Short mmCIF file of C-alpha atoms in Angstrom, two decimals:
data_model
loop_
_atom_site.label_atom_id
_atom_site.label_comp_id
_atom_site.label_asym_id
_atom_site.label_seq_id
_atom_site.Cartn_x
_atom_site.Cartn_y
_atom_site.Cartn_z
CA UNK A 664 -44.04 106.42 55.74
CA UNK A 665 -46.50 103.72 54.52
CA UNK A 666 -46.83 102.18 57.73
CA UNK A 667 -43.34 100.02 57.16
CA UNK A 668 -41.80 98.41 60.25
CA UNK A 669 -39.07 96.01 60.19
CA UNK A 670 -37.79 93.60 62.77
CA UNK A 671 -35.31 92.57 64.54
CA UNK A 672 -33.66 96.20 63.67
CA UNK A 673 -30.17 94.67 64.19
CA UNK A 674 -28.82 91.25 64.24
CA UNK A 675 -25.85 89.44 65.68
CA UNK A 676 -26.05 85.33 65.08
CA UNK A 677 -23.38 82.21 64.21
CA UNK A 678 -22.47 80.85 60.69
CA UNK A 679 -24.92 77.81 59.93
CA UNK A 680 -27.66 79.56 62.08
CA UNK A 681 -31.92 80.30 60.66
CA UNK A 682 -32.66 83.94 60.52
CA UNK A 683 -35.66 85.33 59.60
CA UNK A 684 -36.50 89.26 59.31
CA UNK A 685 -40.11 90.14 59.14
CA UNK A 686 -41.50 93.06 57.29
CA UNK A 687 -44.89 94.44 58.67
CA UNK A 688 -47.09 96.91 56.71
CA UNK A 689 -50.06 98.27 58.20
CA UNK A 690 -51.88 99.28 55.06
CA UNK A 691 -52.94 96.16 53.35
CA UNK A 692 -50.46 96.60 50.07
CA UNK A 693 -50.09 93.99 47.51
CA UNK A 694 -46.84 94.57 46.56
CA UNK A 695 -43.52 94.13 48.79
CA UNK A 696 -40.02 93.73 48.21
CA UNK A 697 -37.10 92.39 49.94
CA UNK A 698 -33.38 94.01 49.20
CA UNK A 699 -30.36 93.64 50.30
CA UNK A 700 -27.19 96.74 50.36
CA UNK A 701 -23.80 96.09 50.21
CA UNK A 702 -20.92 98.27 49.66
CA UNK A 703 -20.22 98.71 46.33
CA UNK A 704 -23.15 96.79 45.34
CA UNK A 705 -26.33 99.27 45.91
CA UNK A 706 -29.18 97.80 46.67
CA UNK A 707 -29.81 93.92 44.61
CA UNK A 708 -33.66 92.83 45.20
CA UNK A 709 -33.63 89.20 46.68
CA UNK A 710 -37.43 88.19 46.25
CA UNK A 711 -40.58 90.17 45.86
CA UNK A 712 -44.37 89.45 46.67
CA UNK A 713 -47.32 90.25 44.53
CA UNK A 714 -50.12 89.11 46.92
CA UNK A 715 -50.81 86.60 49.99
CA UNK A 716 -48.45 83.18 48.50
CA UNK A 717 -47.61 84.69 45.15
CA UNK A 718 -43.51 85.62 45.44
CA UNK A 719 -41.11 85.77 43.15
CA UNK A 720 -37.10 85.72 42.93
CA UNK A 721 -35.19 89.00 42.46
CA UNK A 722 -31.03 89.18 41.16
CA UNK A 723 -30.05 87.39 44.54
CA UNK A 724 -32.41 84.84 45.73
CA UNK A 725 -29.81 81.68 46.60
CA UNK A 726 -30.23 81.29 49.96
CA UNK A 727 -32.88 82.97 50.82
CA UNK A 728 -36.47 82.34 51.38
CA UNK A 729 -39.65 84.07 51.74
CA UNK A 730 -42.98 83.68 52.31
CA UNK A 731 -46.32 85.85 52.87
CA UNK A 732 -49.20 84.25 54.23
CA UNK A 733 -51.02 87.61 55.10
CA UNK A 734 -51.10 90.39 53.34
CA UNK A 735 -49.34 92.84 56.19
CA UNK A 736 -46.16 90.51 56.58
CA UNK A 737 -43.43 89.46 54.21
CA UNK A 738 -40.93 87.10 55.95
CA UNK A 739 -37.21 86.46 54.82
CA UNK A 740 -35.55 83.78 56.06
CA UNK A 741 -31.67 82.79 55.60
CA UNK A 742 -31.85 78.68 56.49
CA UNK A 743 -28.44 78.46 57.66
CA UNK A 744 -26.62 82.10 57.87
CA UNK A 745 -23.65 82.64 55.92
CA UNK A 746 -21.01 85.62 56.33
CA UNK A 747 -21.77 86.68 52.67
CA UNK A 748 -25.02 87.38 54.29
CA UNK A 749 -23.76 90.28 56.45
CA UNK A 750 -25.63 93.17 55.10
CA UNK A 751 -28.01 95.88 55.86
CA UNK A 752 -31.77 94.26 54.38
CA UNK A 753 -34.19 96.74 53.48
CA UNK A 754 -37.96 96.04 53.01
CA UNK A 755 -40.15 97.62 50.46
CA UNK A 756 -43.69 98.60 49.32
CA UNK A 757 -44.85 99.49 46.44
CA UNK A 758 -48.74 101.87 47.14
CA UNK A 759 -51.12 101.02 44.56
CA UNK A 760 -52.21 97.60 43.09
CA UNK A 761 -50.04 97.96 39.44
CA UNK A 762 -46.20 98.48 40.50
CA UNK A 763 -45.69 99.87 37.08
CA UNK A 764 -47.26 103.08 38.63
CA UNK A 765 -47.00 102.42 42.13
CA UNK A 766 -44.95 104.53 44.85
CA UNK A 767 -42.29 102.67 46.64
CA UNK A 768 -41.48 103.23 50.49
CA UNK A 769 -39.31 101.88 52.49
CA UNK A 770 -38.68 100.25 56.01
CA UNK A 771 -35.40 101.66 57.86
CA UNK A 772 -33.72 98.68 57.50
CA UNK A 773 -32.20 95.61 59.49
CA UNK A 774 -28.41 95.68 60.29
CA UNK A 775 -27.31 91.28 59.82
CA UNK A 776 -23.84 90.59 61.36
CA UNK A 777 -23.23 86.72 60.84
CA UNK A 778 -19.73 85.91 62.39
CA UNK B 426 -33.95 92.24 32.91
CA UNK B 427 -34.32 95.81 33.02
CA UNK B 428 -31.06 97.33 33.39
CA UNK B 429 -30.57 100.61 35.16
CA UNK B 430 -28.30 102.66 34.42
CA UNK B 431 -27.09 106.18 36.30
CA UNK B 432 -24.53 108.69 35.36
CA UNK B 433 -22.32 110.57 36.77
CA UNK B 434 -21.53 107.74 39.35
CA UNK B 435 -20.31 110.29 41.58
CA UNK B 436 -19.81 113.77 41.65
CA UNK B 437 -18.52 116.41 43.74
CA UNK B 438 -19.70 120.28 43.25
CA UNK B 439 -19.11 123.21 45.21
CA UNK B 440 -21.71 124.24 47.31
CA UNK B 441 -24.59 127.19 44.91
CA UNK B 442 -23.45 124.95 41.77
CA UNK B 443 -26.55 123.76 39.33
CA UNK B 444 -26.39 120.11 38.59
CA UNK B 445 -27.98 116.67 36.79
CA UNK B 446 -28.13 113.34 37.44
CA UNK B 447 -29.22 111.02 34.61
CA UNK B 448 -31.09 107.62 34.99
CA UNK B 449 -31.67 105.38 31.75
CA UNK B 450 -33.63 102.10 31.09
CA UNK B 451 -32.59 99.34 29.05
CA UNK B 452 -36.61 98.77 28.16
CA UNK B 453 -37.92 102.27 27.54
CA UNK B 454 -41.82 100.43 28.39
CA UNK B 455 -41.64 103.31 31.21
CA UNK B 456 -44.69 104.20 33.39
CA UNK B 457 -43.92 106.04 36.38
CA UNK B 458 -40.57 107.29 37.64
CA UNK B 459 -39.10 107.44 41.26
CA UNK B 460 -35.96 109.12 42.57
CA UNK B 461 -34.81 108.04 46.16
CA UNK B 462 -31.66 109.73 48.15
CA UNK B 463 -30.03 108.02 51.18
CA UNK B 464 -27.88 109.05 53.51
CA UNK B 465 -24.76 107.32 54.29
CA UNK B 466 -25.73 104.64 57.10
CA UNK B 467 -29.52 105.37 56.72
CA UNK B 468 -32.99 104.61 54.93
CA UNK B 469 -34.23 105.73 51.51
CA UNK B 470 -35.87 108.64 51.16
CA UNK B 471 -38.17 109.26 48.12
CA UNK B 472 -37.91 112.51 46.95
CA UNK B 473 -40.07 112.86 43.40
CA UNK B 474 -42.27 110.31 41.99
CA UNK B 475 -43.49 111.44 38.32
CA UNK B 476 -46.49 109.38 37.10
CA UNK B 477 -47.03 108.08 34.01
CA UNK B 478 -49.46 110.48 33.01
CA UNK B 479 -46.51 113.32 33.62
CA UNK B 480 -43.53 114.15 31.79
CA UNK B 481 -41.92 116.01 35.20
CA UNK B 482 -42.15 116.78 38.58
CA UNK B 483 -40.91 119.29 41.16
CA UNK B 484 -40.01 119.91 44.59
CA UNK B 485 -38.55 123.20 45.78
CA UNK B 486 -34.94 123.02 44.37
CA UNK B 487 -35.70 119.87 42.76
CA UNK B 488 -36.78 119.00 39.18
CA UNK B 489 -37.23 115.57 37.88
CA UNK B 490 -38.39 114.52 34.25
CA UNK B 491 -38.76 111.81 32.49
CA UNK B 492 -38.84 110.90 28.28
CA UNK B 493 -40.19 107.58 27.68
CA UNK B 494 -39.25 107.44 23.84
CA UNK B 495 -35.57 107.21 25.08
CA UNK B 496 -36.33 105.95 28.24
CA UNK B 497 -34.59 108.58 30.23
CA UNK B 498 -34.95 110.14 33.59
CA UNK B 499 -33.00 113.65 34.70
CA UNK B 500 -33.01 115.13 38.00
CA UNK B 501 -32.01 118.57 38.31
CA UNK B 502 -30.91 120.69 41.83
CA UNK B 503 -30.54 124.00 41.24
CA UNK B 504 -27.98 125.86 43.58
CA UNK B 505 -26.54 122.94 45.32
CA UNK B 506 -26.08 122.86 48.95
CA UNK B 507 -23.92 120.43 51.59
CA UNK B 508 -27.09 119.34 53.05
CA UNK B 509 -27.89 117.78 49.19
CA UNK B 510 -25.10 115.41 49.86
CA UNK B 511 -26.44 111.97 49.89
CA UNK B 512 -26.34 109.15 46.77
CA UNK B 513 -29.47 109.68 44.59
CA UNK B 514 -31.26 106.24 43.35
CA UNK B 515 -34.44 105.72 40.75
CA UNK B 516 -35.76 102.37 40.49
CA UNK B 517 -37.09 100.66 37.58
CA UNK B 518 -39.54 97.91 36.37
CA UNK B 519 -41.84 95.50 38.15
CA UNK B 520 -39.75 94.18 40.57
CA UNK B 521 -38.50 97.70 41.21
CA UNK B 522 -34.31 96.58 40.42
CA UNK B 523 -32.03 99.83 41.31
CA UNK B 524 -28.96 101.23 39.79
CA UNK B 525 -25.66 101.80 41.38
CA UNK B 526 -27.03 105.04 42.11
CA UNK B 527 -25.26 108.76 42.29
CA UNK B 528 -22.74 109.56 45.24
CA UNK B 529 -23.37 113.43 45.49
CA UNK B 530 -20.76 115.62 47.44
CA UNK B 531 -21.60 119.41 47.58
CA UNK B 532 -18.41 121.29 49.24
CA UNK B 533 -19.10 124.08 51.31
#
């Protein structure tokens, strides 16, 4: 399983409130990925990493930030939660250096609930 | 922006039936080739990854290939079974951007 783990697993917070998921990967990878799935949506990449402070923004990055200042942890926050943000957020890595012929696994997901 | 693109968007077999999915590219610059399923409610499960070097890739029932000059990816289950029901995802590009995917149903 590449050595994923996400936290917190599932979420309950307040409209207006900081949230931030953390993605932890035990194997050093370079490249990691933040998604988000939605019914009738599939899975829309928010912002990916390519190293330690090199990220970049994916389809749906307003709203979300990210940073990774080691290489085993890729942080999303939400500044101030909205209920469009309700979603399941899935972390990814992609084994090997090049993504172009890297394998991607990914974390089990965290379950967001903002009321 | 690579676009992804995967056909049938859903499809419903009885169980023992043959089948393909199809996953196409908007940039054919293709190198290697992953197919995910998920369950309802659950994670993503890779199921074939066919490297650039390969043109396709199997796994018991499974068969995935892959033609670059029309940048095209087909995964093939041979004699379906209820336990194949899941939606079936491949992932493109860079930044790794996913289609809608394909909602499988295999009736017993």
């Amino acid at each position: 399983d590449a050595g994923i783990t996400q936290s917190p697993r599932h979420k309950v917070t307040e409209t207006g409130t900081p949230v931030t998921l953390r993605c932890h990967q035990t194997e050093n990878h370079r490249y990691m990925y933040w998604y988000r799935q939605d019914p009738g949506h599939g899975l829309r990449l928010i912002h990916y990493s390519y190293g330690v402070k090199d990220t970049d923004k994916g389809e749906v990055s307003d709203g979300y930030s990210v940073s990774r200042s080691k290489t085993e942890d890729f942080l999303l926050t939400l500044e101030s939660a909205t209920s469009s943000q309700t979603s399941v957020y899935f972390c990814a890595i992609s084994v090997r250096q090049d993504p172009n012929t890297g394998e991607l696994f990914f974390g089990e997901g965290s379950r967001l609930t903002v009321l | 922006k690579q676009e992804v693109t995967q056909i049938p968007a859903a499809l419903s077999v009885p169980e023992g039936e043959n089948l393909v999915l199809n996953c196409s590219f908007t940039d054919s610059a293709i190198y290697n080739l992953q197919w995910f399923r998920q369950d309802p409610g659950k994670g993503l499960t890779s199921l074939l990854l066919i490297q650039s070097s390969q043109r396709e890739q199997t796994s018991g029932r499974l068969n995935a290939s892959l033609d670059k000059s029309s940048g095209r990816s087909t995964l093939y289950i041979a004699a379906s079974q209820p336990g194949d029901s899941a939606t079936y995802l491949c992932p493109k590009g860079n930044d790794m951007r996913f289609g809608a995917g394909t909602r499988l149903t295999v009736k017993p």
